[in-house]
């Protein structure tokens, strides 16, 4: 690890216990989300492989060597001292699990991408265009017997399961035979192994989080959710399929999205129940200005997303929506949520402008650009952070972060400049 | 070429009325229409689609559907056409655009949209696909008398891949022969400077306009 420790950052924590730091940071973030003025703008740490870049391990190691990545995460937190951080292990240290379950929707280091290239989602048609009725008739059956066999080798034998709602009495007694099928046994063994592996990784990650909490580090993500349109465009129909369905299968797409919104809310509430943070991370992919028209956004994207946001808010969770791309034309529309109940994180939309439109409604987060963090200088980053803190941070309700967190290739000195800025500049 | 049904078909395509457009196409074929007229209709309709895209009336979903309609109509008339292809018509546009997603990046939707928009604007485009190595770009430049190279990338790792590709083209002695444009995801002016490309674009229309500037108006 290069010697890039920052005095400004070290001074900010000196003399404070882990317990004090935790309480102070948790309150600072909460106040920002409540749109209250804070002593300084909070700093968020969200990243994928940047800790690996810092620690000098490969992305492949980050995905496979749990201890090495835990160590990289520790170095990152101790260097930057963020007010909140995402527990990356849950979405980075998954190489062995992906392999064991033979996951097909991703290519990852050593499995389709180079050892130092991030994992990438494969945009494909995982649900066929004529399967909307199957989905609507019985989503669980559709997932179990049609969708899941397509996304992982371990799930393939599920395609052979009988249609469960039609089983009764002696038919039900015969159901176990389906599970004694040779392919099914093999598939179940893979699932079991993948599940055990994931538990092992999570156990280490949670122990890490506990240690970090004792040192004063607060987790930012209590769960995640998707916009219903993205759910279909990314994971089911593929982007091309979903966009064609906007014309060819409009009513069914709308009906399915309305339905999946309820499922997403229900599942997210349960999944996030025991997590330390109430923030639900919702990265958005297809609703940006350049992709669909304002009319399409207001028909296909926003209503089902709003349904998810409102469901989470009603459950006392805090949606943290990452508006990828430029969403400037959407700002007035997306203002239609209750005050102080969500975080809007912008990638390319200018937070200073967003603050003018949304400042009374939602906490704003962002957005030092990836290009600057990778190719700029610490002075560039410092000046941009100052602009954001003074502009979007004015009066509170702002959290500083990278445009999409820290890009994997960001220069260490630039990231340090960003982390220092919250201590240097008053909002 | 001007009759009521032709005009109607142009409008149906341009207005995204897929089913009716395909029905009318079949009707024209059944009536013995000249297949090259139908391709001309497609081209006229795509001009309107392109214009509406430029005017922010249409967005990506319309381009995707327009592409699908075009594919289906081409399939319908293909059996009726001899060897006169669209690509040959484009030979005299003054240059060919080579496009691909750079090494390490597997994303293709942005590249596909740019390819489609260049194509409907009459440019000859060679698409090398995704995860394209610098050498593959160089080989294709040499083999195809390329004038414009379009480097696409969604991930931040693409910044370095684009830079390496531009450098490799320079080292191969080809830099002065081609103009290089980059686009996708988080690419901006800072990244244009970093990679050494000639221009960057935020959307498909800027790629089209850039090619028009460099190559002149296509056929």
XYZ file of C-alpha atoms in Angstrom:
646
model
C 0.000 0.000 0.000
C 1.443 3.368 -0.994
C 2.067 5.947 1.708
C -0.880 8.207 1.131
C -2.235 8.648 4.627
C -3.889 11.996 5.096
C -3.259 14.147 8.117
C -6.539 15.935 7.699
C -8.375 12.617 7.845
C -6.292 11.266 10.760
C -6.826 14.446 12.754
C -10.572 14.197 12.308
C -10.709 10.948 14.277
C -7.956 11.463 16.802
C -8.964 11.091 20.407
C -12.336 9.553 19.590
C -13.342 6.031 20.520
C -14.927 3.651 18.030
C -18.220 3.972 19.860
C -18.099 7.755 19.668
C -17.196 7.720 16.009
C -19.992 5.271 15.216
C -22.620 7.341 16.985
C -21.362 10.577 15.446
C -21.297 9.187 11.899
C -24.616 7.424 12.165
C -26.226 10.647 13.390
C -24.534 12.750 10.706
C -25.838 10.493 7.945
C -29.289 10.320 9.510
C -29.422 14.115 9.805
C -28.442 14.473 6.154
C -31.223 12.078 5.159
C -33.622 14.037 7.388
C -32.559 17.185 5.464
C -31.104 18.737 8.592
C -27.997 20.872 8.730
C -24.905 18.885 9.766
C -21.489 19.881 11.161
C -20.028 18.827 7.820
C -21.119 16.942 4.711
C -21.014 13.160 5.279
C -18.792 11.020 3.062
C -20.090 7.758 1.632
C -17.855 4.932 0.492
C -19.326 2.770 -2.215
C -17.120 0.705 -4.462
C -16.660 -2.572 -6.233
C -13.015 -3.524 -6.777
C -11.334 -0.297 -5.685
C -10.250 -1.816 -2.335
C -8.441 -4.500 -4.359
C -6.754 -1.786 -6.416
C -5.660 -0.072 -3.183
C -4.390 -3.255 -1.574
C -2.640 -4.468 -4.702
C -4.549 -7.729 -5.112
C -6.185 -8.845 -8.353
C -9.944 -8.615 -8.886
C -9.926 -12.389 -9.167
C -8.346 -12.635 -5.705
C -10.933 -10.199 -4.412
C -13.688 -12.523 -5.584
C -12.086 -15.749 -4.366
C -9.853 -14.998 -1.382
C -12.174 -13.869 1.395
C -9.428 -12.971 3.867
C -7.461 -10.981 1.292
C -10.528 -8.926 0.375
C -11.523 -8.403 4.010
C -8.036 -7.024 4.519
C -8.370 -4.779 1.451
C -11.669 -3.455 2.797
C -10.112 -2.767 6.179
C -7.274 -0.810 4.562
C -9.811 1.189 2.560
C -11.943 2.112 5.558
C -8.992 3.012 7.709
C -7.526 5.198 4.992
C -10.685 7.081 4.051
C -12.658 7.095 7.333
C -16.046 7.405 5.582
C -19.239 8.228 7.442
C -20.873 5.160 5.922
C -19.708 2.286 3.759
C -21.142 -0.546 1.698
C -20.122 -4.035 2.792
C -18.636 -4.980 -0.582
C -17.961 -8.563 0.386
C -21.622 -9.404 -0.167
C -21.337 -8.659 -3.885
C -17.586 -9.106 -4.521
C -16.511 -12.188 -2.579
C -18.834 -14.441 -4.529
C -16.483 -16.195 -6.995
C -16.636 -19.656 -5.389
C -20.423 -19.465 -5.022
C -20.900 -18.416 -8.654
C -18.756 -21.325 -9.735
C -20.514 -23.880 -7.560
C -23.977 -22.858 -8.731
C -22.756 -22.500 -12.340
C -24.208 -19.023 -12.592
C -24.784 -17.977 -16.190
C -25.802 -14.306 -16.070
C -22.344 -13.031 -15.178
C -18.868 -13.303 -16.553
C -16.247 -12.697 -13.889
C -12.482 -12.589 -13.404
C -11.115 -15.939 -14.403
C -14.509 -16.925 -15.813
C -14.885 -14.953 -19.001
C -13.029 -11.784 -18.038
C -9.364 -11.158 -17.275
C -8.122 -11.396 -13.659
C -8.207 -7.604 -13.336
C -11.459 -6.914 -15.173
C -14.706 -6.464 -13.253
C -17.530 -8.964 -13.472
C -20.110 -8.115 -16.123
C -23.760 -8.939 -16.470
C -24.821 -10.598 -19.703
C -27.762 -8.765 -21.232
C -29.782 -11.638 -22.719
C -33.348 -12.784 -23.110
C -33.877 -14.947 -20.027
C -37.663 -14.812 -20.303
C -39.190 -15.387 -23.727
C -41.584 -12.908 -25.267
C -44.498 -15.344 -25.068
C -44.020 -16.095 -21.369
C -45.849 -13.126 -19.852
C -48.962 -15.241 -19.347
C -46.934 -17.909 -17.569
C -45.465 -15.222 -15.350
C -48.845 -13.673 -14.583
C -50.583 -17.000 -14.019
C -48.056 -18.215 -11.488
C -44.785 -16.317 -11.031
C -43.343 -18.846 -8.590
C -43.925 -21.731 -10.972
C -42.502 -19.671 -13.822
C -39.384 -18.920 -11.801
C -38.896 -22.442 -10.510
C -39.429 -24.414 -13.707
C -38.654 -21.944 -16.515
C -36.521 -18.998 -15.416
C -34.174 -20.400 -12.779
C -33.026 -23.353 -14.940
C -31.834 -20.753 -17.467
C -29.760 -18.672 -15.080
C -27.735 -21.330 -13.266
C -26.609 -24.851 -14.044
C -27.468 -25.990 -10.538
C -31.111 -25.002 -11.119
C -31.428 -26.738 -14.482
C -33.096 -29.900 -13.122
C -35.927 -27.777 -11.691
C -37.290 -27.759 -15.235
C -38.263 -31.379 -14.632
C -40.303 -30.706 -11.499
C -44.003 -31.517 -11.705
C -46.427 -28.597 -11.682
C -46.782 -28.404 -7.922
C -50.264 -26.841 -7.526
C -51.648 -29.843 -9.423
C -50.232 -32.382 -6.977
C -52.462 -33.917 -4.267
C -52.807 -37.095 -2.202
C -51.035 -39.935 -4.051
C -49.676 -37.535 -6.635
C -48.153 -35.612 -3.723
C -46.719 -38.822 -2.345
C -44.984 -39.298 -5.691
C -43.473 -35.781 -5.716
C -40.278 -36.886 -3.897
C -39.436 -39.139 -6.850
C -38.726 -35.971 -8.840
C -36.079 -35.090 -6.265
C -34.452 -38.523 -6.532
C -33.821 -38.074 -10.245
C -30.076 -38.311 -11.002
C -29.845 -34.831 -12.540
C -31.865 -33.398 -9.695
C -29.596 -35.001 -7.103
C -26.595 -33.508 -8.858
C -28.274 -30.100 -9.055
C -29.282 -30.188 -5.393
C -25.740 -31.096 -4.411
C -24.463 -28.067 -6.313
C -27.041 -25.834 -4.637
C -26.127 -27.193 -1.230
C -22.433 -26.605 -1.846
C -23.084 -23.073 -3.165
C -25.305 -22.284 -0.207
C -22.723 -23.489 2.293
C -20.023 -21.499 0.529
C -22.124 -18.333 0.589
C -22.817 -18.850 4.304
C -19.107 -19.251 4.949
C -18.328 -16.016 3.096
C -21.168 -14.145 4.821
C -20.036 -15.333 8.232
C -16.612 -13.806 7.590
C -18.130 -10.629 6.149
C -20.440 -10.160 9.124
C -17.565 -10.717 11.538
C -15.662 -8.083 9.563
C -18.599 -5.676 9.784
C -18.822 -6.243 13.546
C -15.108 -5.513 13.999
C -15.443 -2.438 11.839
C -18.452 -1.225 13.805
C -16.333 -1.419 16.932
C -13.833 0.818 15.192
C -16.636 3.240 14.404
C -17.602 2.327 10.823
C -21.275 2.457 9.863
C -22.826 0.330 7.118
C -24.847 2.087 4.433
C -26.780 -0.692 2.762
C -29.472 -2.613 4.590
C -30.844 -4.265 1.482
C -31.298 -3.740 -2.218
C -34.161 -3.515 -4.651
C -34.750 -2.868 -8.344
C -37.066 -0.669 -10.369
C -39.692 -2.983 -11.870
C -38.809 -1.868 -15.423
C -35.143 -2.671 -14.802
C -36.165 -5.957 -13.242
C -37.710 -6.953 -16.567
C -35.187 -5.238 -18.851
C -32.092 -6.495 -17.045
C -32.933 -9.848 -15.566
C -35.897 -11.226 -17.488
C -36.588 -9.998 -21.006
C -33.212 -8.410 -21.763
C -32.984 -4.721 -22.639
C -33.976 -5.224 -26.264
C -36.866 -7.495 -25.378
C -38.219 -5.105 -22.753
C -38.005 -2.127 -25.099
C -39.835 -4.009 -27.830
C -42.443 -5.076 -25.284
C -43.162 -1.392 -24.624
C -44.854 -1.529 -28.047
C -45.731 -5.167 -28.566
C -46.750 -6.273 -25.093
C -47.444 -3.024 -23.346
C -50.381 -4.063 -21.158
C -48.794 -7.279 -19.991
C -45.477 -5.583 -19.273
C -47.324 -2.972 -17.191
C -49.314 -5.648 -15.378
C -46.201 -7.697 -14.628
C -44.311 -4.646 -13.373
C -47.183 -3.711 -11.091
C -47.110 -7.232 -9.719
C -43.365 -7.470 -9.282
C -43.379 -4.117 -7.449
C -45.374 -5.769 -4.658
C -43.032 -8.761 -4.634
C -39.948 -6.545 -4.472
C -41.339 -4.555 -1.553
C -42.404 -7.669 0.352
C -39.070 -9.420 -0.148
C -36.963 -6.357 0.635
C -38.769 -5.749 3.926
C -38.117 -9.330 5.036
C -34.528 -9.474 3.754
C -33.502 -6.208 5.395
C -35.137 -6.876 8.751
C -32.020 -7.677 10.771
C -29.580 -5.420 8.968
C -28.000 -2.464 10.747
C -28.943 0.080 8.070
C -32.422 1.030 6.949
C -31.167 2.276 3.565
C -32.241 0.210 0.581
C -29.949 0.556 -2.412
C -31.805 0.821 -5.718
C -29.538 1.287 -8.742
C -31.487 2.313 -11.857
C -30.475 1.418 -15.389
C -32.989 2.179 -18.130
C -34.933 5.255 -17.018
C -32.399 7.917 -17.915
C -32.906 10.893 -20.208
C -31.180 9.441 -23.241
C -32.941 6.089 -23.148
C -36.664 6.755 -22.977
C -38.937 9.705 -23.575
C -40.487 11.643 -20.692
C -43.851 10.096 -21.644
C -42.405 6.595 -21.611
C -40.711 7.321 -18.291
C -43.992 8.470 -16.823
C -45.821 5.405 -18.064
C -43.353 2.531 -17.780
C -40.656 3.551 -15.366
C -41.804 5.915 -12.686
C -45.195 4.532 -11.505
C -43.943 1.015 -10.701
C -40.734 2.427 -9.224
C -42.722 4.870 -7.115
C -44.824 1.967 -5.899
C -41.639 0.263 -4.684
C -40.369 3.466 -3.056
C -43.663 4.088 -1.291
C -43.887 0.478 -0.090
C -40.423 0.711 1.406
C -41.055 4.124 2.942
C -44.258 2.844 4.540
C -42.189 0.046 6.081
C -39.884 2.687 7.596
C -37.058 1.878 5.179
C -35.090 4.541 3.304
C -34.821 4.025 -0.459
C -31.444 5.157 -1.744
C -31.965 5.455 -5.457
C -28.945 5.644 -7.755
C -30.149 7.553 -10.803
C -27.600 6.419 -13.351
C -26.805 8.530 -16.397
C -28.312 11.985 -16.820
C -31.801 12.316 -15.333
C -32.142 16.093 -15.444
C -35.467 15.975 -17.285
C -36.921 13.596 -14.671
C -36.351 15.790 -11.608
C -39.820 17.335 -11.408
C -41.493 13.958 -11.892
C -39.454 12.126 -9.294
C -40.095 14.856 -6.733
C -43.405 13.137 -6.058
C -42.402 11.316 -2.874
C -42.808 12.210 0.814
C -40.351 14.700 2.262
C -37.166 13.483 3.906
C -37.798 9.800 3.331
C -35.338 8.882 0.571
C -31.890 9.529 -0.838
C -31.462 10.342 -4.510
C -27.953 9.610 -5.715
C -27.146 11.102 -9.105
C -24.492 9.896 -11.499
C -24.427 12.585 -14.197
C -27.279 14.874 -13.171
C -25.692 17.901 -11.526
C -26.418 17.685 -7.773
C -26.272 21.452 -7.470
C -29.126 21.734 -9.960
C -30.930 18.753 -8.416
C -30.715 20.493 -5.062
C -32.666 23.451 -6.445
C -35.485 21.188 -7.574
C -35.434 18.505 -4.903
C -33.619 20.066 -1.966
C -36.761 20.299 0.182
C -37.811 16.767 -0.614
C -34.936 14.352 -0.650
C -31.340 14.022 0.456
C -28.996 14.198 -2.531
C -25.881 12.098 -2.986
C -23.032 12.188 -5.470
C -21.179 12.691 -7.712
C -17.468 13.125 -8.418
C -17.165 11.767 -11.952
C -15.377 8.532 -12.715
C -13.337 10.224 -15.419
C -11.989 12.727 -12.901
C -11.255 10.123 -10.237
C -9.379 7.992 -12.759
C -7.618 10.502 -14.976
C -7.769 13.805 -13.094
C -5.496 15.244 -10.409
C -6.079 15.669 -6.656
C -6.510 19.407 -7.307
C -9.265 18.724 -9.856
C -11.028 16.452 -7.386
C -10.618 18.931 -4.540
C -12.131 21.748 -6.607
C -15.070 19.613 -7.709
C -15.765 18.403 -4.164
C -15.686 21.996 -2.944
C -18.216 22.943 -5.624
C -20.485 20.066 -4.615
C -20.198 20.674 -0.874
C -20.840 24.416 -1.219
C -23.598 24.012 -3.801
C -25.466 20.809 -3.072
C -24.441 20.699 0.583
C -25.797 24.107 1.440
C -28.250 23.860 4.313
C -27.769 20.094 4.707
C -29.321 17.140 2.917
C -26.276 16.120 0.912
C -23.899 13.147 1.023
C -20.649 13.207 -0.944
C -19.843 10.143 -3.064
C -18.408 9.227 -6.438
C -20.740 9.366 -9.426
C -21.236 5.623 -9.153
C -19.069 5.226 -6.087
C -15.374 4.743 -6.578
C -14.481 3.412 -10.015
C -12.200 0.370 -9.836
C -9.347 2.257 -11.491
C -9.538 5.506 -9.467
C -6.153 6.911 -8.470
C -5.549 6.568 -4.731
C -4.470 10.186 -4.343
C -7.684 11.354 -6.017
C -9.836 9.264 -3.705
C -7.931 10.621 -0.714
C -8.528 14.160 -2.006
C -12.243 13.392 -2.134
C -12.240 11.956 1.395
C -10.331 14.966 2.738
C -12.669 17.478 1.178
C -15.515 16.905 3.628
C -13.165 17.965 6.428
C -11.777 20.929 4.524
C -14.929 22.635 3.306
C -17.891 23.828 5.273
C -21.238 23.455 3.546
C -42.052 6.389 -56.646
C -45.082 7.974 -55.220
C -48.377 6.466 -54.509
C -50.783 6.412 -51.664
C -49.826 2.999 -50.311
C -46.141 3.822 -50.405
C -46.722 7.007 -48.430
C -48.918 5.112 -46.018
C -46.223 2.500 -45.455
C -43.603 5.154 -44.809
C -45.832 6.681 -42.166
C -46.750 3.369 -40.572
C -43.089 2.508 -40.117
C -42.195 5.987 -38.930
C -45.127 5.961 -36.499
C -44.075 2.589 -35.015
C -47.203 0.791 -36.239
C -45.407 -2.502 -36.644
C -48.264 -4.916 -37.371
C -49.934 -2.675 -39.909
C -46.608 -1.864 -41.554
C -45.794 -5.535 -42.003
C -49.288 -6.296 -43.307
C -49.074 -3.524 -45.855
C -45.607 -4.646 -46.908
C -46.950 -8.132 -47.559
C -49.864 -6.637 -49.464
C -47.484 -4.644 -51.679
C -45.349 -7.728 -52.297
C -48.452 -9.741 -53.177
C -49.465 -7.017 -55.599
C -46.091 -7.381 -57.297
C -44.437 -4.218 -56.019
C -40.839 -3.689 -56.997
C -38.761 -4.855 -53.998
C -36.317 -2.014 -54.452
C -39.257 0.381 -53.988
C -39.971 -1.271 -50.656
C -36.371 -0.840 -49.573
C -36.606 2.784 -50.664
C -39.720 3.139 -48.512
C -37.767 1.711 -45.561
C -35.013 4.195 -46.145
C -37.448 7.109 -46.320
C -39.145 5.918 -43.127
C -35.800 5.577 -41.350
C -34.956 9.151 -42.333
C -38.059 10.252 -40.454
C -37.209 8.011 -37.492
C -33.673 9.421 -37.422
C -35.025 12.967 -37.565
C -37.462 12.315 -34.731
C -34.617 10.803 -32.710
C -32.544 13.895 -33.339
C -35.491 16.065 -32.300
C -35.841 14.144 -29.000
C -39.233 12.883 -30.040
C -37.999 9.314 -30.315
C -35.641 7.504 -27.987
C -33.936 4.137 -27.797
C -37.107 1.992 -27.697
C -38.251 3.457 -31.040
C -34.834 2.815 -32.602
C -34.916 -0.784 -31.437
C -38.399 -1.293 -32.854
C -37.485 0.487 -36.096
C -34.513 -1.849 -36.432
C -36.755 -4.848 -35.894
C -39.226 -3.642 -38.530
C -36.396 -3.037 -40.962
C -35.013 -6.527 -40.397
C -38.390 -8.156 -40.916
C -39.141 -6.182 -44.070
C -35.697 -6.931 -45.493
C -36.349 -10.620 -44.874
C -39.682 -10.341 -46.683
C -38.251 -8.744 -49.807
C -34.905 -10.536 -49.843
C -36.124 -13.523 -51.886
C -37.306 -11.092 -54.561
C -34.067 -9.192 -54.931
C -31.077 -10.084 -57.077
C -27.645 -8.967 -55.967
C -28.087 -5.256 -55.627
C -27.412 -4.739 -51.973
C -27.653 -1.785 -49.744
C -24.007 -2.101 -48.842
C -22.946 -1.667 -52.463
C -25.047 1.468 -52.648
C -23.009 2.823 -49.799
C -19.636 2.368 -51.463
C -19.502 5.924 -52.678
C -20.167 7.609 -49.335
C -16.479 8.342 -49.064
C -15.539 6.172 -46.145
C -16.330 3.288 -43.901
C -16.889 3.415 -40.167
C -15.308 0.698 -38.071
C -16.936 0.213 -34.699
C -16.466 -2.036 -31.698
C -16.600 -2.259 -27.904
C -13.034 -2.114 -26.633
C -11.083 -4.898 -24.975
C -12.378 -6.091 -21.603
C -15.863 -4.621 -22.000
C -18.781 -6.832 -23.026
C -21.495 -4.175 -23.327
C -23.027 -3.725 -26.724
C -26.304 -1.832 -26.621
C -24.753 1.623 -27.060
C -22.547 0.376 -29.867
C -25.511 -1.305 -31.544
C -27.584 1.854 -31.426
C -24.767 3.921 -32.932
C -24.232 1.264 -35.615
C -27.927 1.290 -36.432
C -28.137 5.081 -36.629
C -25.041 5.281 -38.833
C -26.465 2.566 -41.025
C -29.842 4.241 -41.488
C -28.030 7.467 -42.252
C -26.357 5.734 -45.155
C -22.909 5.056 -43.755
C -21.183 1.777 -44.349
C -20.394 0.325 -40.940
C -18.264 -2.652 -39.969
C -19.095 -3.836 -36.463
C -16.387 -5.901 -34.764
C -18.560 -6.780 -31.759
C -17.513 -6.604 -28.108
C -14.232 -7.163 -26.215
C -12.289 -6.193 -29.353
C -8.493 -6.216 -29.077
C -6.391 -3.329 -30.436
C -4.926 -5.743 -32.989
C -8.378 -6.647 -34.289
C -9.076 -2.940 -34.869
C -5.733 -2.556 -36.664
C -6.322 -5.602 -38.857
C -9.771 -4.355 -39.826
C -8.473 -0.851 -40.585
C -5.874 -2.336 -42.930
C -8.280 -4.702 -44.626
C -11.140 -2.305 -45.205
C -9.856 1.172 -46.006
C -11.430 2.576 -42.880
C -11.866 6.321 -42.420
C -13.549 6.536 -39.027
C -13.022 4.306 -36.006
C -15.668 4.298 -33.270
C -14.582 2.938 -29.890
C -17.380 2.073 -27.508
C -17.213 1.225 -23.810
C -19.557 1.261 -20.837
C -17.256 0.382 -17.956
C -14.534 2.611 -16.559
C -11.954 -0.014 -17.540
C -12.746 0.985 -21.125
C -10.888 4.279 -20.585
C -7.556 2.456 -20.597
C -8.617 0.031 -23.316
C -9.548 2.985 -25.542
C -6.221 4.670 -24.806
C -4.342 1.456 -25.616
C -6.301 1.027 -28.833
C -5.570 4.585 -29.975
C -1.886 4.109 -29.125
C -1.748 0.806 -30.996
C -3.310 2.426 -34.060
C -0.680 5.161 -33.825
C 2.156 2.653 -33.440
C 0.848 0.749 -36.459
C 1.329 3.938 -38.468
C -2.379 4.306 -39.164
C -3.319 7.224 -36.921
C -3.158 9.836 -39.677
C -5.402 7.728 -41.910
C -8.337 7.576 -39.522
C -10.485 9.765 -37.316
C -11.307 8.218 -33.942
C -14.466 8.852 -31.961
C -15.319 7.382 -28.566
C -18.551 7.049 -26.630
C -20.545 5.199 -24.037
C -21.267 5.200 -20.324
C -19.078 7.657 -18.525
C -16.990 8.913 -21.438
C -16.562 12.688 -21.477
C -14.181 15.362 -22.774
C -11.641 14.491 -20.096
C -11.563 10.901 -21.317
C -11.329 12.039 -24.934
C -8.140 13.877 -23.998
C -6.889 10.923 -21.971
C -7.373 8.417 -24.784
C -6.103 10.659 -27.581
C -9.311 10.240 -29.599
C -10.476 13.010 -31.924
C -13.959 13.372 -30.508
C -16.440 11.912 -28.050
C -20.207 11.701 -28.137
C -22.967 11.414 -25.578
C -25.486 9.770 -27.873
C -26.008 8.125 -31.255
C -26.867 11.350 -33.041
C -23.602 12.955 -32.090
C -21.840 9.965 -33.699
C -23.877 10.457 -36.869
C -23.205 14.181 -36.937
C -19.526 13.644 -36.319
C -19.319 11.173 -39.222
C -21.195 13.609 -41.448
C -18.641 16.246 -40.571
C -15.723 13.945 -41.283
C -17.074 11.994 -44.254
C -19.628 14.352 -45.709
C -23.319 13.613 -46.017
C -23.850 9.947 -46.789
C -26.044 8.733 -49.628
